[in-house]
Each structure stands twice: as C-alpha cells, then as structure tokens.
Coordinates of C-alpha atoms in Angstrom, one line a residue:
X1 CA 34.0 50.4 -206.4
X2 CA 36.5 52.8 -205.3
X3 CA 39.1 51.6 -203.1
X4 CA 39.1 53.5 -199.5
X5 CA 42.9 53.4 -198.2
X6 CA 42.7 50.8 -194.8
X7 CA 43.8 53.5 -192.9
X8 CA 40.8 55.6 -193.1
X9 CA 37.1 55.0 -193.0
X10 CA 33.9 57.2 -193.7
X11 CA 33.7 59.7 -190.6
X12 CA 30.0 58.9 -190.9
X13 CA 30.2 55.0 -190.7
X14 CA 32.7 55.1 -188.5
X15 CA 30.2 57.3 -185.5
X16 CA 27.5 55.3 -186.2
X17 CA 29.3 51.6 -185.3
X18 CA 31.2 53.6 -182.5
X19 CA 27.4 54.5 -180.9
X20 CA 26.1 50.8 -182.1
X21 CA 28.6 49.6 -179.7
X22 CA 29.1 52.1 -177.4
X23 CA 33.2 52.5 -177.9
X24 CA 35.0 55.2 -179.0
X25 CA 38.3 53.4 -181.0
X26 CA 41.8 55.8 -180.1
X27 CA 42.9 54.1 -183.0
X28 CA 39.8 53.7 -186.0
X29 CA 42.4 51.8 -188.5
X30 CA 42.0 48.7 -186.2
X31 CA 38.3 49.5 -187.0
X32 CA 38.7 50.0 -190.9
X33 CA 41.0 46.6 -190.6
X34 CA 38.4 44.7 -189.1
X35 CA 36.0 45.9 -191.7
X36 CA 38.1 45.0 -194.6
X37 CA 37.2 41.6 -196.1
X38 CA 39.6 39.5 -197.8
X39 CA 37.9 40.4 -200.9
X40 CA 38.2 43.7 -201.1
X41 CA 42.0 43.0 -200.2
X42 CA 42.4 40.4 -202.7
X43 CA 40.8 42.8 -206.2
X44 CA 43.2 46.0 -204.6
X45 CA 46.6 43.3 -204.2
X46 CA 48.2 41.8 -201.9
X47 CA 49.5 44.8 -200.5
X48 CA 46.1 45.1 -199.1
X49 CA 45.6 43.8 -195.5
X50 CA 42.2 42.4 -194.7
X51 CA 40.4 41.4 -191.8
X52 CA 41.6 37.1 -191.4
X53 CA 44.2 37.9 -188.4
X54 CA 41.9 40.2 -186.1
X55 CA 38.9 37.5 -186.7
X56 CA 41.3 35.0 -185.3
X57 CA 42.5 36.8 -182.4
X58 CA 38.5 37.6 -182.3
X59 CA 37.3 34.2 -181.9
X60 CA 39.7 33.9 -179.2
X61 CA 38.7 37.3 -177.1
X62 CA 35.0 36.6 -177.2
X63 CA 35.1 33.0 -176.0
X64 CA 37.4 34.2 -173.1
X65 CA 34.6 36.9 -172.9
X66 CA 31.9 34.8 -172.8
X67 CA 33.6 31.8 -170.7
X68 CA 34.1 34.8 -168.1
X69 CA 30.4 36.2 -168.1
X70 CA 28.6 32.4 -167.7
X71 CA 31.1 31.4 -164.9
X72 CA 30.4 34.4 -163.2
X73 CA 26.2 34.3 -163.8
X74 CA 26.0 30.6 -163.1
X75 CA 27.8 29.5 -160.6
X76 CA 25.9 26.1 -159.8
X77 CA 26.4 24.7 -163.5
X78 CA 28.6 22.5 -164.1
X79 CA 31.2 22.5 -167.1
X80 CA 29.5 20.7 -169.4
X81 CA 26.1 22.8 -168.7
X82 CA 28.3 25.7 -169.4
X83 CA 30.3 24.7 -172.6
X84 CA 26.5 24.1 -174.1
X85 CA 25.7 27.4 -172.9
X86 CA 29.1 29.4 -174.7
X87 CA 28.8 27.3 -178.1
X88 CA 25.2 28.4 -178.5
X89 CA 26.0 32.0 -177.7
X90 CA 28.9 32.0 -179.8
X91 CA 27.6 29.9 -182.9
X92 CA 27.5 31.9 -186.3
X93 CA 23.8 32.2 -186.6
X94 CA 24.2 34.1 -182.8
X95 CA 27.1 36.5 -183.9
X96 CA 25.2 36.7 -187.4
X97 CA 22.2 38.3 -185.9
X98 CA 24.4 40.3 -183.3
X99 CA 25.9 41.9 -186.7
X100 CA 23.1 42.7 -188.2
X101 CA 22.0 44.3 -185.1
X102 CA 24.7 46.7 -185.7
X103 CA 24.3 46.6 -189.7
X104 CA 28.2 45.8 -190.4
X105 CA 26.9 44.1 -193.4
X106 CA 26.5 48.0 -195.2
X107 CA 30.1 49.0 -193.5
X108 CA 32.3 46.4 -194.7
X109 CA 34.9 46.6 -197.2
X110 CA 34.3 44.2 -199.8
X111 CA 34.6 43.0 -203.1
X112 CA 32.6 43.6 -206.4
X113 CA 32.3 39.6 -207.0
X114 CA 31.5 38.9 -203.1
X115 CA 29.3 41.6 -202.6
X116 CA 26.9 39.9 -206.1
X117 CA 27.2 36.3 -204.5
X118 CA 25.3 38.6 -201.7
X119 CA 28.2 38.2 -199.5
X120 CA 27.5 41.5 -197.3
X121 CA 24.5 39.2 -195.9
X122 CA 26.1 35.4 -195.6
X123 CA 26.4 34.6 -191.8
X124 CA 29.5 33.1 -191.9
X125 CA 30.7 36.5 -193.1
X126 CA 29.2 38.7 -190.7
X127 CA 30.2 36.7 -187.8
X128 CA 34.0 37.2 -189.2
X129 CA 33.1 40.6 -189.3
X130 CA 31.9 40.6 -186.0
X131 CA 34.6 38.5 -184.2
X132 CA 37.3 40.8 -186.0
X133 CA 35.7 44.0 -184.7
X134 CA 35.6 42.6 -181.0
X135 CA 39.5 42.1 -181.9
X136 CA 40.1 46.0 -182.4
X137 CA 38.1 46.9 -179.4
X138 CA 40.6 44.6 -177.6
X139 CA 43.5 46.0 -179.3
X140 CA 42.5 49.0 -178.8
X141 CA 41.1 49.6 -175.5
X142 CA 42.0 45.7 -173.4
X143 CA 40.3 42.8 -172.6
X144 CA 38.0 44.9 -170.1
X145 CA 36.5 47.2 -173.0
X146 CA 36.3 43.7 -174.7
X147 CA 34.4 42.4 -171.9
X148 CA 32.2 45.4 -171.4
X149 CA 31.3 45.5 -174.8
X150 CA 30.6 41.7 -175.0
X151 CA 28.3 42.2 -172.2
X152 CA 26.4 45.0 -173.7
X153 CA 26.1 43.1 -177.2
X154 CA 25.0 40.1 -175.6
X155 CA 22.2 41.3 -173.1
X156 CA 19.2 39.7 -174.5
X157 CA 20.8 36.5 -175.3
X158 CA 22.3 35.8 -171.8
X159 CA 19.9 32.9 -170.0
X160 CA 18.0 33.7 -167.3
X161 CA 18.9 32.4 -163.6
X162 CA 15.1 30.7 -163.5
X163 CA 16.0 28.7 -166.5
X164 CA 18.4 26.5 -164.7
X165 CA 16.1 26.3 -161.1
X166 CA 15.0 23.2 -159.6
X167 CA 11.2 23.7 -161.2
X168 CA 12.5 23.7 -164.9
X169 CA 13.9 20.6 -164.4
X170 CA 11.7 17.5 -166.2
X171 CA 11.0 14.5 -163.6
X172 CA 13.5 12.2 -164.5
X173 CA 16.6 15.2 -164.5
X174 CA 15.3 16.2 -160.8
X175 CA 15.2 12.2 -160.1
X176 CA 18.4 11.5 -161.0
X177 CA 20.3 14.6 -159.2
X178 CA 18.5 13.7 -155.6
X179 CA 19.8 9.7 -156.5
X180 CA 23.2 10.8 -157.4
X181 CA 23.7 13.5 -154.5
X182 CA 22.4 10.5 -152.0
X183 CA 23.5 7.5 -153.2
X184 CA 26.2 8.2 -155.8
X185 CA 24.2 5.9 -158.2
X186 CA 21.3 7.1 -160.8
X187 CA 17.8 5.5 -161.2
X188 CA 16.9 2.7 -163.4
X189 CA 14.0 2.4 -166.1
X190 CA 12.8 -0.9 -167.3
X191 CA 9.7 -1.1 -170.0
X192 CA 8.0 -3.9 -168.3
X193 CA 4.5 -4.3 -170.6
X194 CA 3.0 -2.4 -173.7
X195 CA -0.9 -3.2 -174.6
X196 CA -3.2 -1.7 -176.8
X197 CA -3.9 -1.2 -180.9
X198 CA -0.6 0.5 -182.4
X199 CA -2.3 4.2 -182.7
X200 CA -3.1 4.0 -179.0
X201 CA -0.5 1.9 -177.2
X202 CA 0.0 1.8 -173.6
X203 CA 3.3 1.7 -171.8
X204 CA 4.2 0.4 -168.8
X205 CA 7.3 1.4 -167.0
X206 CA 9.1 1.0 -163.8
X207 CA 11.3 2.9 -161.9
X208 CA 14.3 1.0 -159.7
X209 CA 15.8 3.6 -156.9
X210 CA 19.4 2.7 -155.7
X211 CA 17.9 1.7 -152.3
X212 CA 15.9 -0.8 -154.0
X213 CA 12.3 0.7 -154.1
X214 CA 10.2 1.0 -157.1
X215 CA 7.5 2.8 -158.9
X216 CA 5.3 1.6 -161.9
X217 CA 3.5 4.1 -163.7
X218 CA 2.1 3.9 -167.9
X219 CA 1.9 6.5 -170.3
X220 CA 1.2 6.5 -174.1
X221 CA 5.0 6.6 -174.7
X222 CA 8.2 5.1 -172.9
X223 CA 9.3 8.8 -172.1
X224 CA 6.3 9.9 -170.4
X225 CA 5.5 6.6 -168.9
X226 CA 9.3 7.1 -167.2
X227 CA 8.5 10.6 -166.3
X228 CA 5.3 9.6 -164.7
X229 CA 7.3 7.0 -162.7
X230 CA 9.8 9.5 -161.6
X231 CA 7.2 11.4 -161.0
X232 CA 5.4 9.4 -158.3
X233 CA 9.3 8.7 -156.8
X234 CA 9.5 12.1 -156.1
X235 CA 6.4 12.7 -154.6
X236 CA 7.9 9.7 -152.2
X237 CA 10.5 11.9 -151.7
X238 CA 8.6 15.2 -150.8
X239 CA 10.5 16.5 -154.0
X240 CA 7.3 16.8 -156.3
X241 CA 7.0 20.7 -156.2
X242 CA 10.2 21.7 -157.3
X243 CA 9.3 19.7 -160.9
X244 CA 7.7 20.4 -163.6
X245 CA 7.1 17.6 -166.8
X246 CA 7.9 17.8 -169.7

C-alpha cells in the first residue's frame, strides 16, 4: 500500500466527505489526521501520527454536542431520562452506522494487516473514525460547526417529542407520576392470589394509593394484572386517556 504523506489526502475523497457532511475544512490535514488509523501509523513508523488524540478530544465534543441538542429538545425530562437518551445516541453501534452513512470505512488510512482482519468495517473502528473527524471539524471551524454538523448527522436518530407525552406512558409510569406529584409517595403492588393450571394461571393483584384507596384487578401475569390495577386507579382519577398499556 503506498503510504499518502498525512498532510495531504486524495482531492477526490477529500470533496466527497466534505459534501457527506456538509463542511468545508480551512485546514484538510486535521481531516487526513482524523482518517489515519494507528495502523497505518504504526507499518510507516513512529514518525507517523494517527488518529488516537483527535478521537479523544472527539468523544468529548460530541457528548457536549449531544448533551446540548437533548437539553435543548426536551426540556421536561429529567437527567436520568436524558443520560439514557445521550448513551444510546452515542453508543458505537449508533456512530458505526453514522460512518457508514458517510462511507469513511473506504477513506481511512490503514494498515495492510488491519485492513485483512476486515478492520475498515469493525464498529469500534469506525466510530473512532467518526469521533476523530467531529474533532477536526471542531478544530477547525469551533464548537458551533461541531454542533451544526452533529445536528445534521444525527437527524433521523433524534426522538420524537410524542415519544415522551403523557399517552406513551404504560399505566403504572402515568400512576406513579400523578402519586408522586400529589402525595410525594409512589403506589404499592401486592400479589394477593394466583389460581388456575400452570399454562393458564390467573393473577390477582392490588393496587394500594398513598391516601389509602385500592384497586384489585387479575391478569394472566403479575405485570399486566398491576397495569390493569393502575389502570382502573386512573380511571378513578379521570387520568385514563392520557395512557396507553403496554
């Protein structure tokens, strides 16, 4: 393979990722670096830089990127709701497919012996890959062309507003919310009788409320037994519309 200096890259690969992610680099080594994989750096000497330090500062950019997009998009979740949210987005498998999306796999810098273990294709490369290129946009052009291009890259993946209402809530999550806003306390299940032949068992269930009311309800397991009682508690509570089972 012949070895491409770092500070250039093919004019041709070079347009294409610049359309894929609509940004024009001032500076297209920070590009070539982020393409270089350890690798290639490794079989040319250690004179060679590679791509380790921008996927670092990478990492750091699109979480910051991401944190900033969900706070902004959904402002009535709660930080634990929105942590869940960010480590999903940016898992490996996500920013795998996000490179692939922009086929850095054939534009990467890499190794004879990496490239036959099929490395241009291994997720945990190509989200490297991907975090280190984020880094040169932000070296580059700021945290704002970060950002922008984050929000671009991410588009289809973001959650939808509807996802988080009131009606894609199960029973029990709805339940629980109106107890905790009114009372400051959260409902109680108890399994109070199970009948039947063990491939069609019967469960009964009730429902204690912080002001001491109950419902009984039976399903053909605990969970839907509880969401049935939670259920008919919320249709004490004028809340049943905004629920949906699950």
């Amino acid at each position: 393979m012949k070895k491409t200096p770092l500070h250039t890259l093919d004019e041709a690969v070079a347009k294409r990722l610049e359309m894929a992610l609509d940004y024009h680099f001032a500076n297209r080594s920070l590009l070539a670096l982020a393409l270089t994989h350890s690798s290639w750096a490794n079989e040319g000497g250690s004179q060679h830089r590679h791509n380790e330090r921008l996927e670092f500062l990478g990492d750091a950019v699109l979480e910051l990127a991401v944190s900033k997009e969900l706070f902004e998009r959904f402002t009535q979740l709660r930080e634990g709701e929105l942590t869940r949210l960010r480590s999903q987005l940016v898992s490996t498998p996500s920013l795998a497919r996000l490179a692939r999306s922009l086929d850095l796999g054939s534009a990467l810098l890499m190794g004879r012996g990496e490239e036959r273990q099929g490395g241009r294709d291994r997720d945990a490369v190509l989200s490297d890959a991907f975090e280190a290129v984020l880094a040169a946009i932000y070296e580059d052009g700021g945290f704002a062309a970060a950002h922008a291009c984050v929000c671009r890259l991410f588009s289809p993946l973001w959650p939808k507003q509807e996802e988080f209402s009131p009606r894609h809530k199960d029973f029990k999550t709805l339940l629980q919310e109106i107890m905790q806003q009114r009372y400051r306390d959260r409902p109680l299940y108890r399994l109070t009788a199970s009948h039947g032949p063990e491939h069609a068992k019967v469960f009964e269930v009730v429902v204690s409320l912080p002001d001491g009311r109950e419902y009984a309800a039976c399903g053909t397991s605990c969970k839907k037994a509880e969401q049935e009682a939670a259920r008919l508690a919320l249709e004490a509570e004028q809340a049943l519309p905004q629920a949906t089972a699950r």
